[in-house]
Coordinates of C-alpha atoms and ligand atoms in Angstrom, one line a residue:
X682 CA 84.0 113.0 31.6
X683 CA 86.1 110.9 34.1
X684 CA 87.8 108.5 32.6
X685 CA 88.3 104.5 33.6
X686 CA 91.8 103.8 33.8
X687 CA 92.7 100.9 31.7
X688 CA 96.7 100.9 31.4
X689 CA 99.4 102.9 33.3
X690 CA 102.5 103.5 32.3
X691 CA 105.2 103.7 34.8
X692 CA 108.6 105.3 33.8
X693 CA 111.5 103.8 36.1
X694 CA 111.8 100.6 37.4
X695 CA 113.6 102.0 40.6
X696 CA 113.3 101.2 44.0
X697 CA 109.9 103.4 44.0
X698 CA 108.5 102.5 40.0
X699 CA 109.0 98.5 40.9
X700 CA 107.2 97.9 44.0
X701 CA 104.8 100.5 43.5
X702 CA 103.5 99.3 40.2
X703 CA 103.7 95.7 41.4
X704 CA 101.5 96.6 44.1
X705 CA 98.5 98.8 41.5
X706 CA 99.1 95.3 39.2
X707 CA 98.7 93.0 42.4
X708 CA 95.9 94.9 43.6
X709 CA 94.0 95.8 40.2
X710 CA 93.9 93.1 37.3
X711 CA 91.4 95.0 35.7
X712 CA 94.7 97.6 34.8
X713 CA 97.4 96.9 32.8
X714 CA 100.7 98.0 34.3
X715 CA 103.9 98.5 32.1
X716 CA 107.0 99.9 33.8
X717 CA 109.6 100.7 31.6
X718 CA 113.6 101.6 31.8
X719 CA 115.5 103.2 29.5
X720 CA 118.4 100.7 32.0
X721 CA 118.1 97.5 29.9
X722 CA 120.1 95.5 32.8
X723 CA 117.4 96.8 35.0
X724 CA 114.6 95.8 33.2
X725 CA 116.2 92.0 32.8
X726 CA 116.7 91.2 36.0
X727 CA 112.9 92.5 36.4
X728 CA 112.0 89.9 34.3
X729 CA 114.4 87.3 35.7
X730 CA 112.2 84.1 35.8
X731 CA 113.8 83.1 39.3
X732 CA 112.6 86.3 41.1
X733 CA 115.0 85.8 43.8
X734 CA 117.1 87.9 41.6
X735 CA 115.2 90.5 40.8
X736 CA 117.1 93.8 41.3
X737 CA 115.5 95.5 44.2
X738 CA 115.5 93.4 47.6
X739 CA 113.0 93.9 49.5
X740 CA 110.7 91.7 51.9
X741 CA 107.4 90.1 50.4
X742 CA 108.4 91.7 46.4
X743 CA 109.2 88.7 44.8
X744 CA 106.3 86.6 45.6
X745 CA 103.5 89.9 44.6
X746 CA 106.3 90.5 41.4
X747 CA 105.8 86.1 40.5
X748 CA 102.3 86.5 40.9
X749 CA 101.3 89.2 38.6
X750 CA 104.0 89.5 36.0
X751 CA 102.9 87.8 32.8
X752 CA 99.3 88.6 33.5
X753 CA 99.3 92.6 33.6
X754 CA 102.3 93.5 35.4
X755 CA 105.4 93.8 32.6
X756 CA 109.0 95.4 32.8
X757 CA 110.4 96.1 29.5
X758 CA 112.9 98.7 27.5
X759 CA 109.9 100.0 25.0
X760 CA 109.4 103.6 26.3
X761 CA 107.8 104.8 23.3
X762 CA 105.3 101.9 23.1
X763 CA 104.4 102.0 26.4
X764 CA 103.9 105.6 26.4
X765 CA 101.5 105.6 23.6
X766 CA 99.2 102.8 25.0
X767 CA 98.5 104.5 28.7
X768 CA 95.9 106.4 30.1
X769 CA 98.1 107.6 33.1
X770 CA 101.6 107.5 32.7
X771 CA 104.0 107.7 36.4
X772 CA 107.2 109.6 36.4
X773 CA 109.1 107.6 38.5
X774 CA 112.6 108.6 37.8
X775 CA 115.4 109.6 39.8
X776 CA 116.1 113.2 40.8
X777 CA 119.8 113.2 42.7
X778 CA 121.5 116.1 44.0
X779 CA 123.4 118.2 41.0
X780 CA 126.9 117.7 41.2
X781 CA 126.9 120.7 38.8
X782 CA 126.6 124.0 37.8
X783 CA 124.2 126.3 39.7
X784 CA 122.6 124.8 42.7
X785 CA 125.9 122.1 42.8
X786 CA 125.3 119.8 45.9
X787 CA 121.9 121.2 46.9
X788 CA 119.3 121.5 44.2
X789 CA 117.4 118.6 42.5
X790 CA 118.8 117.5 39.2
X791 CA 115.5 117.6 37.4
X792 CA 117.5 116.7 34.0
X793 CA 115.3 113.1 33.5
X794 CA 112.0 114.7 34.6
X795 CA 112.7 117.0 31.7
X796 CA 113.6 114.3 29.3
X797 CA 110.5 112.2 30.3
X798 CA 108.1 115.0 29.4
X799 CA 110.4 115.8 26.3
X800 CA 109.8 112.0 25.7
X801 CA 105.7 112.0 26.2
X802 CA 105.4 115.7 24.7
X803 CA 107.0 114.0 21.5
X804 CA 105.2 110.5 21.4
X805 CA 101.9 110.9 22.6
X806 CA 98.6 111.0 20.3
X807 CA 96.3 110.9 22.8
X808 CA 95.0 112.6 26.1
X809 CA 97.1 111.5 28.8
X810 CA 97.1 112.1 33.0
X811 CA 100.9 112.6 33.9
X812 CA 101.3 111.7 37.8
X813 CA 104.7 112.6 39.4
X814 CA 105.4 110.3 41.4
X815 CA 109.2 111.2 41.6
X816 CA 110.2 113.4 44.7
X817 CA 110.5 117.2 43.0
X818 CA 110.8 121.5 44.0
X819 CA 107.6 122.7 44.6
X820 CA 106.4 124.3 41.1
X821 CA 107.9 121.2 39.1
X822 CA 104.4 120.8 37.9
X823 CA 104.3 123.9 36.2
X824 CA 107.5 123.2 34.0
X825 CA 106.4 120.0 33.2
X826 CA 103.0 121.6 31.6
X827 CA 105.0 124.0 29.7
X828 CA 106.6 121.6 27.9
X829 CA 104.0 119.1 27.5
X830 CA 101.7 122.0 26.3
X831 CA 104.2 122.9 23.6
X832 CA 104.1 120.0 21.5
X833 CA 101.1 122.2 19.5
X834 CA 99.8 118.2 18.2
X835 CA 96.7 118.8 20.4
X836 CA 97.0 116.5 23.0
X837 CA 95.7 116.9 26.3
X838 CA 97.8 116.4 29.1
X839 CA 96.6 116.8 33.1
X840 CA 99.0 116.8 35.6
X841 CA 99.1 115.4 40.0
X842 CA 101.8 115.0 41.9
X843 CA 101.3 111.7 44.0
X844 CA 104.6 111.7 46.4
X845 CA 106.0 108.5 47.4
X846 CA 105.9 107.5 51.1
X847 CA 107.6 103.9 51.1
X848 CA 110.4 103.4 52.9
X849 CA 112.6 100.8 51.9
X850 CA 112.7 97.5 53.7
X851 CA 109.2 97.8 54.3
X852 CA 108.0 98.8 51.2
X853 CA 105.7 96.0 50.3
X854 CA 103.5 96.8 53.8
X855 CA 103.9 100.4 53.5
X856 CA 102.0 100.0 50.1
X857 CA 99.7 97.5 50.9
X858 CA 98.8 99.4 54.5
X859 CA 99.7 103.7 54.0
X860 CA 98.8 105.9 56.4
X861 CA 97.8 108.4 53.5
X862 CA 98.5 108.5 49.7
X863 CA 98.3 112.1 48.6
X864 CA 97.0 113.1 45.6
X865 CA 97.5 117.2 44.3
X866 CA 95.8 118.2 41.5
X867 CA 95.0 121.6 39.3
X868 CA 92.0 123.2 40.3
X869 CA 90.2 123.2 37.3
X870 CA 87.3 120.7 36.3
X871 CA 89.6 118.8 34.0
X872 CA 92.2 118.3 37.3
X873 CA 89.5 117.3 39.2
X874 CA 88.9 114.9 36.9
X875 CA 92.6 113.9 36.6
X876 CA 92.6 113.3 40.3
X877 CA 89.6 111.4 40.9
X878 CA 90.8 108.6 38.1
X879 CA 94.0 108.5 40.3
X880 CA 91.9 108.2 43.6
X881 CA 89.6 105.1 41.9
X882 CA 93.0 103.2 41.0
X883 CA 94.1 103.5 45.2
X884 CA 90.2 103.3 45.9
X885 CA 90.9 99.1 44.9
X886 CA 92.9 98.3 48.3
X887 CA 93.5 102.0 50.0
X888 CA 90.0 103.2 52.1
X889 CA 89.1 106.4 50.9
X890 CA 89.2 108.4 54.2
X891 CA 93.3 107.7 53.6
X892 CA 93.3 109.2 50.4
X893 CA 94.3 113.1 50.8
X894 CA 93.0 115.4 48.1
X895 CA 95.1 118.6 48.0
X896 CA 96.6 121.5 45.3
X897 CA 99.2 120.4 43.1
X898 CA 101.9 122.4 45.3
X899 CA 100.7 121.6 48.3
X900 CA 101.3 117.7 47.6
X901 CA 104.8 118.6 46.0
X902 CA 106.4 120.7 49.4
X903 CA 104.3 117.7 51.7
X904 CA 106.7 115.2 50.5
X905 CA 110.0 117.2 51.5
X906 CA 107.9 118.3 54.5
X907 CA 107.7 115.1 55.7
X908 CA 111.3 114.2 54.7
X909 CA 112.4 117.1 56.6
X910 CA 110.6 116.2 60.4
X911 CA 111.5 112.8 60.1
X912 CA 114.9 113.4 59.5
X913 CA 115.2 116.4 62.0
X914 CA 114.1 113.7 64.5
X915 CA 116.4 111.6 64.1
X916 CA 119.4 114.1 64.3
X917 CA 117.8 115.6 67.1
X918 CA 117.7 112.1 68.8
X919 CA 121.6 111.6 67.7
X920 CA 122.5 115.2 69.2
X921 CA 121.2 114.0 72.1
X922 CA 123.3 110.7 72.0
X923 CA 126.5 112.5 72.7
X924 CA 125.2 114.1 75.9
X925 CA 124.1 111.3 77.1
X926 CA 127.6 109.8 76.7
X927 CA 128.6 112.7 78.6
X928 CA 126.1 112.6 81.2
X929 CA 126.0 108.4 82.0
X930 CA 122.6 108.8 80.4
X931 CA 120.7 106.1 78.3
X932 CA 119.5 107.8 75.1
X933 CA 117.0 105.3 74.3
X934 CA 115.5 105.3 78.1
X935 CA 115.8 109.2 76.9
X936 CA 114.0 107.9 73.4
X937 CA 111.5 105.9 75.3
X938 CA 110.5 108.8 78.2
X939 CA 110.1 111.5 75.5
X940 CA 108.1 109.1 73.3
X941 CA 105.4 108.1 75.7
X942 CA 104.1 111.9 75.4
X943 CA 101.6 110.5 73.1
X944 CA 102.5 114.9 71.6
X945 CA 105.9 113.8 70.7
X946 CA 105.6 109.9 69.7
X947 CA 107.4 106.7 69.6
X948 CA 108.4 106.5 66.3
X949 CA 112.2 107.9 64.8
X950 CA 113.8 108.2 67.9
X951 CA 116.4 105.2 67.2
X952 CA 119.7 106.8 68.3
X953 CA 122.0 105.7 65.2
X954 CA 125.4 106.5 63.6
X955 CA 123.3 108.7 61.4
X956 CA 120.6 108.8 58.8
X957 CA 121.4 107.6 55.1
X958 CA 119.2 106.6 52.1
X959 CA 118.7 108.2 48.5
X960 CA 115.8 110.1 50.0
X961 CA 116.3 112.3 53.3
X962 CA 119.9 114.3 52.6
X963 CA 118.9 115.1 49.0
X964 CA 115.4 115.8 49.9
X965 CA 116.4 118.6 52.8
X966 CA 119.0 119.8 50.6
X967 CA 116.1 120.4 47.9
X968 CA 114.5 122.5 50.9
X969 CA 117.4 124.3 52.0
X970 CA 118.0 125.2 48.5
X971 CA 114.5 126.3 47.2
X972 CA 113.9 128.2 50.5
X973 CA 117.3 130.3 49.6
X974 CA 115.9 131.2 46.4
X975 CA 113.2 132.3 47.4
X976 CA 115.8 134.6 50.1
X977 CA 114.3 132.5 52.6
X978 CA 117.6 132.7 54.4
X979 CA 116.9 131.4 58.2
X980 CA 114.4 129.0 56.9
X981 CA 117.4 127.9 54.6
X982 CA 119.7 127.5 58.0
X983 CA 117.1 125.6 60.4
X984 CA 116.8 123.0 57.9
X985 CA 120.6 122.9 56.4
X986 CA 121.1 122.3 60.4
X987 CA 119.8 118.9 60.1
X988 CA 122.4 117.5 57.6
X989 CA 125.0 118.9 59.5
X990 CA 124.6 117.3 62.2
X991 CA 124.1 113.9 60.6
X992 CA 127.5 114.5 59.3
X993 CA 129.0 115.3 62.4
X994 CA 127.5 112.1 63.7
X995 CA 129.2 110.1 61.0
X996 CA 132.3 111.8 61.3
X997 CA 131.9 111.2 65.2
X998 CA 131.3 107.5 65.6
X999 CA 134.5 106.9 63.0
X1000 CA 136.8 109.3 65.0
X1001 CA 135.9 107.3 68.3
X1002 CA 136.8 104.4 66.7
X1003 CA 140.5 105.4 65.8
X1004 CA 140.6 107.2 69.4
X1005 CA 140.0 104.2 71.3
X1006 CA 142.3 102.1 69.5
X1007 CA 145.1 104.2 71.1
X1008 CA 144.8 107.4 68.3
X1009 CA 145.8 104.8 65.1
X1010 CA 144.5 102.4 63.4
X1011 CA 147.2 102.5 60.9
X1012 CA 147.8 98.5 59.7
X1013 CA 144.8 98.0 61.6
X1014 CA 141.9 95.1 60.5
X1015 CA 138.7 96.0 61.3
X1016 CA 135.8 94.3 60.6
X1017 CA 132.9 96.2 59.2
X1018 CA 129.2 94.3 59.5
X1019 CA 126.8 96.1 57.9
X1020 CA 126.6 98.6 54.6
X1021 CA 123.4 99.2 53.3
X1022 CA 122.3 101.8 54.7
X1023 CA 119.5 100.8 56.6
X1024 CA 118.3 96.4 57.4
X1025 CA 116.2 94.5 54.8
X1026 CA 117.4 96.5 52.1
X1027 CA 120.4 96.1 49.1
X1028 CA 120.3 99.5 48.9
X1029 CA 123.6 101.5 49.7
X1030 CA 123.0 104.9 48.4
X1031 CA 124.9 107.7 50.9
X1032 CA 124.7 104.7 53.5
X1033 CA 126.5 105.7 56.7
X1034 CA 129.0 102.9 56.3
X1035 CA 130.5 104.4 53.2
X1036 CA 131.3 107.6 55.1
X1037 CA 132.6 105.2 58.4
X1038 CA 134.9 103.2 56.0
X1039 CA 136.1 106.5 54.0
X1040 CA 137.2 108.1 57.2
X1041 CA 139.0 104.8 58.8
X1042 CA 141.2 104.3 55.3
X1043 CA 142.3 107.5 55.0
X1044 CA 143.6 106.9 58.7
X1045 CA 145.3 103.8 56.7
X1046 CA 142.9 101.1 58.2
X1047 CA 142.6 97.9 56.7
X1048 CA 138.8 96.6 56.3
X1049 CA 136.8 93.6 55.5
X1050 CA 133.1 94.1 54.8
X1051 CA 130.3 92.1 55.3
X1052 CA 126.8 92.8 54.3
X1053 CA 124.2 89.6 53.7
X1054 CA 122.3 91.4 51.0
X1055 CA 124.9 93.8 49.1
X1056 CA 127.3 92.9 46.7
X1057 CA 131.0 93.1 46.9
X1058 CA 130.6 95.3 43.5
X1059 CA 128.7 97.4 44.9
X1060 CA 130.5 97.9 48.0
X1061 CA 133.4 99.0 45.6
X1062 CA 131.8 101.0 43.3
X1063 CA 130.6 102.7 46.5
X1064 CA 134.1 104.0 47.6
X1065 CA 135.3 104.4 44.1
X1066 CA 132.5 106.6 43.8
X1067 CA 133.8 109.1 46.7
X1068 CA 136.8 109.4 44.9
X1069 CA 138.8 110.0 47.7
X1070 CA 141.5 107.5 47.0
X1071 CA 142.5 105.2 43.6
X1072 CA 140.6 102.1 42.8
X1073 CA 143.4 100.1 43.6
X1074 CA 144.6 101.2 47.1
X1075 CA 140.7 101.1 47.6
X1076 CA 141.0 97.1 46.5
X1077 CA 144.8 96.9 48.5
X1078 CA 143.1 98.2 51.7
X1079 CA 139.4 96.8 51.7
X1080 CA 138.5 93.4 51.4
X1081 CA 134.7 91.9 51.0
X1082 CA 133.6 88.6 52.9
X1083 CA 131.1 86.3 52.4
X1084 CA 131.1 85.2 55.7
X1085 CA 130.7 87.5 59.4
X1086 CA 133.0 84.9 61.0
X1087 CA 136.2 85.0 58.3
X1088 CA 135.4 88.7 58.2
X1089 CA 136.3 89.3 62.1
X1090 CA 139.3 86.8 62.1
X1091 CA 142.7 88.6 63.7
X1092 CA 140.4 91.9 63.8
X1093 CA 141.4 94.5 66.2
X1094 CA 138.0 95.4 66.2
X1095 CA 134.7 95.3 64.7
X1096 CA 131.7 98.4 63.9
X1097 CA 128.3 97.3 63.7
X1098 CA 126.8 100.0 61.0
X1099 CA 123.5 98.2 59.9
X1100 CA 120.7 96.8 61.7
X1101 CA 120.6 93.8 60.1
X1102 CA 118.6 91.0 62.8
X1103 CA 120.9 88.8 62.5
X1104 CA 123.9 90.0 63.9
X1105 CA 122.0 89.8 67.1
X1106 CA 122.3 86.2 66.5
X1107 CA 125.7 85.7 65.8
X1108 CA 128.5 83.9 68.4
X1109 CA 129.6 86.7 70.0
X1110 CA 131.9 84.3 72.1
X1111 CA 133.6 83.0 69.2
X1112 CA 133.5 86.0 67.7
X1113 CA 135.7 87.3 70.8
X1114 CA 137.8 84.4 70.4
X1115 CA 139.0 85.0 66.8
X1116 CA 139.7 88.8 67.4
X1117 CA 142.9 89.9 69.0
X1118 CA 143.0 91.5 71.9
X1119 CA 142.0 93.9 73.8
X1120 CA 139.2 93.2 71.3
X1121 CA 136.9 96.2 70.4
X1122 CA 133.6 96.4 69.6
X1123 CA 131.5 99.7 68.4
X1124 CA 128.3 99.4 68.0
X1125 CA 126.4 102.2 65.8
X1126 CA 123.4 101.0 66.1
X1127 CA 122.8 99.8 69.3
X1128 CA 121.7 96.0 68.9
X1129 CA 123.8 94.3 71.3
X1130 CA 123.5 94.3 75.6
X1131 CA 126.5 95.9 77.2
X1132 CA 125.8 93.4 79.7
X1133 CA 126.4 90.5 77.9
X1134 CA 129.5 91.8 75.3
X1135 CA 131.5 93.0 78.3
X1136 CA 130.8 89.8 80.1
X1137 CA 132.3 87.7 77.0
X1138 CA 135.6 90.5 77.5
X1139 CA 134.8 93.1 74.9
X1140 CA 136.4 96.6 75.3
X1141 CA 132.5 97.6 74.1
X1142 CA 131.4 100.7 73.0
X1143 CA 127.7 101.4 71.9
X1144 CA 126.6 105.1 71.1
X1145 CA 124.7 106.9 73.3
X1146 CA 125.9 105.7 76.4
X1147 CA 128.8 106.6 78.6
Ligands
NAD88 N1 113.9 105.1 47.1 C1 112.9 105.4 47.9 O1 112.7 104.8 49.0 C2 112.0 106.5 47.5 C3 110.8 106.7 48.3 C4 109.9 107.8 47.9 C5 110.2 108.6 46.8 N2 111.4 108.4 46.1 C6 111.6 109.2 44.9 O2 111.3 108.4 43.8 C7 112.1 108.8 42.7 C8 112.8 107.5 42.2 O3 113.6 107.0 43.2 P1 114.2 105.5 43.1 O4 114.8 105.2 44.4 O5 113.2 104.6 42.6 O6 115.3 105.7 42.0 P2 116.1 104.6 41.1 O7 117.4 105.3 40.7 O8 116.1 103.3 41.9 O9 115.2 104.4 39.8 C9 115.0 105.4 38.8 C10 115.0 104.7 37.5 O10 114.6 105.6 36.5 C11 115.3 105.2 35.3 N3 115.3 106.4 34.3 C12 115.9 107.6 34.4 N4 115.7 108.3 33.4 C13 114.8 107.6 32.6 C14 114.2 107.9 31.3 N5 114.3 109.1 30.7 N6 113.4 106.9 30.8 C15 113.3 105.7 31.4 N7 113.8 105.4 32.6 C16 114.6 106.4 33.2 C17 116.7 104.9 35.8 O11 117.4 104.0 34.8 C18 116.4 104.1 37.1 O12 116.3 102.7 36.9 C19 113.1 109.8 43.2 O13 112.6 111.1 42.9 C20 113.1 109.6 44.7 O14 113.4 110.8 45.4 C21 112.3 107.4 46.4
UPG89 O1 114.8 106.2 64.4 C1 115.5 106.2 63.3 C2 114.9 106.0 62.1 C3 115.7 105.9 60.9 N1 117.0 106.1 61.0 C4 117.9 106.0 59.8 O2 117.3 106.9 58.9 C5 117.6 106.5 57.6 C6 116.3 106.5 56.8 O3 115.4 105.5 57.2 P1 113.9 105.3 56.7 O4 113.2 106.6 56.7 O5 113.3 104.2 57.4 O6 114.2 104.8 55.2 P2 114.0 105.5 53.7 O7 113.7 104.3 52.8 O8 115.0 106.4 53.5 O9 112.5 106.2 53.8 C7 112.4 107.6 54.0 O10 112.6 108.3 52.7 C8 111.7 107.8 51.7 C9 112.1 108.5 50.4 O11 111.6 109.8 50.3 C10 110.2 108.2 52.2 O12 109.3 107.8 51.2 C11 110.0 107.5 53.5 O13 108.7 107.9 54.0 C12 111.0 107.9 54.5 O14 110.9 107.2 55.8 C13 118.2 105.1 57.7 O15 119.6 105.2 57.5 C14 117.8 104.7 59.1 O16 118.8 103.8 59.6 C15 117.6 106.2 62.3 O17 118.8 106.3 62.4 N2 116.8 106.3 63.4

């Protein structure tokens, strides 16, 4: 019998759990929503009354978060509880890269999957549908069944996978507006059950004909699918960028010739200084790695391809910068604007900028960082994290700055690594000014006219064009 859904669960209050449930709340009052962290900082700041400070920033959350928490949106620590009361529980957890044992640097770490089904197999006394809506391998469902079939305490469990598509800085439109939410389930009566509960909770803002029906594993390999080509395009645009320094070609006149052919598109064609974000390295890597199991060994190599040419790009736009500046930047100030890893986001995770900055101090640069949205704690914990060099020659050689303008003061020159708007805006004449000369300027993400920041005097450089 299909069953009304009446409260969800949502285990993790990431960047995907948070807006996501926020949006189900926002969008059905008739549901209760409970997402729950076993993080307990997390999960305060989630309830922060000002909800300028809740954890995640990201354009439009707080006023959906202000008008449904309280009512049946909540954020709390009580996994057990919460567990116990759903009808649909959401595995919403994060699955990094393993940085050990087998599968080290390439496989999924699926070791908080396993304790969330551990954790439902153990607490739950009544029928539950379990929706991954984590990024996983292909055949994750099946483990999870096994263990949440072994609990021998009679509880039904059905499983769907129901990928993720958000991408961050847009999050709240790409939830309130997809282009598809996908929904794989078991092909059984009870799965098609399972699925079409999940398809009446969507069916409350999404229209139906954007609501994809598919097997469970079909819906699991989609999501890294879809990773994959967008992330191919963009390091097939960036390979491009360095011929086209080469060459006295424009890559985005390149970018906007080959994306009129309404076959290739617009979109993902933004020459950058490479792709970052928790999702696309980890998610190919995930590919590349299930495809070698499987001894799918040139599959394994088209895709690895992608990544290393995203490094290379990195690697590229830092090397330029300490060739320019007469092959040293030893002693050097220079001024980075920009760290998470992408505009209208706080998030920093494998953020191009991290990889920039690592590169220029180990060439014994000396930076200041500027970011309007991320912290200068996180900025730290960032490079500490690389390991690369001591916590305090990463606080002698780096400082933070509040401000763009005291940031570029007596710079030799400054890197633009996030398209945050409103460094178009800034003074780039006083900017000039402040900076000594010749005063450098690299832009990685091409926001600025060449026109106008050699006019001011600029020695400027802006990738993809000679
Ligand atoms: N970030 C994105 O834009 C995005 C988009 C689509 C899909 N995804 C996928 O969604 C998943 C979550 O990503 P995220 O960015 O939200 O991660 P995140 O790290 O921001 O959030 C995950 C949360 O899960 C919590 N958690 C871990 N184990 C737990 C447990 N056993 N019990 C309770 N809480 C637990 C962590 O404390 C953390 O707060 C990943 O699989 C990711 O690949 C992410
Ligand atoms: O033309 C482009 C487009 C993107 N990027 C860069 O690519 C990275 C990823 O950007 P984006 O895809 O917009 O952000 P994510 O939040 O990482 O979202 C991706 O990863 C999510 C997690 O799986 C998916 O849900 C989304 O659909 C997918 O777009 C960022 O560093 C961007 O600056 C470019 O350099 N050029």
């Amino acid at each position: 019998m299909l069953k009304e859904i009446k409260n969800i669960c949502c285990i993790g209050a990431g960047y995907v759990g948070g807006p996501t449930m926020t949006m189900i709340a926002a969008k059905c009052p008739h549901i209760n929503v409970n997402v729950v962290d076993i993080n307990d900082n997390r999960i305060k700041a989630w309830n922060n009354p000002d909800t300028d400070y809740i954890p995640i920033y990201e354009p439009g959350l707080a006023s959906l978060v202000n008008e449904a928490r309280g009512r049946n949106l909540f954020f709390s620590t009580n996994v057990n509880q919460a567990i116990q009361d759903a009808d649909m529980i959401f595995i919403s957890v994060n699955t990094p890269t393993k940085t050990y044992g087998v599968g080290k640097g390439m496989a999924a770490d699926l070791k908080y999957i396993e304790l969330c089904a551990r954790q439902i197999a153990t607490v739950a006394t009544s029928d539950k549908i379990i929706v991954e809506k984590s990024t996983l391998p292909v055949r994750t469902a099946e483990a999870l069944k096994r263990i949440l079939d072994n609990t021998g305490n009679g509880v039904h469990f059905d499983i769907l996978s129901n990928p993720e598509f958000l991408a961050e800085g847009t999050a709240v439109s790409d939830l309130l507006n997809p282009d598809r939410v996908l929904i794989g389930g078991e092909e059984t009566e009870n799965g098609r059950l399972a699925q079409q509960a999940l398809v009446d909770v969507y069916a409350n803002w999404v229209p139906k004909d954007r609501i994809l029906t598919t097997n469970v594993w079909s819906s699991e390999l989609s999501k890294l699918t879809a990773n994959a080509f967008l992330a191919q395009r963009v390091s097939s645009i960036n390979s491009l960028s360095e011929l086209c320094e080469v060459t006295e070609a424009d890559v985005d006149e390149v970018a906007r010739a080959i994306g009129s052919d309404s076959r290739i598109g617009s979109k993902f064609l933004k020459a950058s200084v490479g792709f970052g974000g928790s999702c696309f390295q980890k998610d190919i890597l995930n590919l590349v790695y299930i495809s070698k199991s499987y001894g799918l060994n040139e599959v394994a190599d088209y895709w690895e391809q992608v990544i290393i040419m995203n490094d290379y790009q990195k690697r590229r736009f830092a090397k330029k910068i300490v060739e320019t500046l007469f092959n040293t930047v030893s002693g050097k100030r220079i001024a980075i604007l920009g760290w998470a890893f992408k505009k209208d986001t706080n998030d920093t995770r494998e953020s191009a900028a991290i990889y920039v900055a690592d590169y220029l101090l180990s060439e014994q640069a000396e930076l200041v960082i500027y970011d309007p949205k991320v912290t200068k704690d996180q900025i730290f914990s960032d490079l500490d994290y690389l390991g690369s060099r001591s916590t305090e020659e990463n606080r002698d050689l780096v400082e933070v700055s509040n401000s763009p303008y005291d940031a570029v003061e007596n710079a030799h020159a400054v890197a633009i690594l996030t398209e945050w708007d409103e460094f178009v805006t800034y003074d780039w004449s006083k900017i000039y000014n402040s900076m000594l000369k010749p005063a450098f300027l690299f832009d990685g993400r091409r926001l600025l006219s060449d026109e106008l920041m050699r006019e001011i005097g600029f020695e400027f450089y802006k990738i993809g064009k000679g």
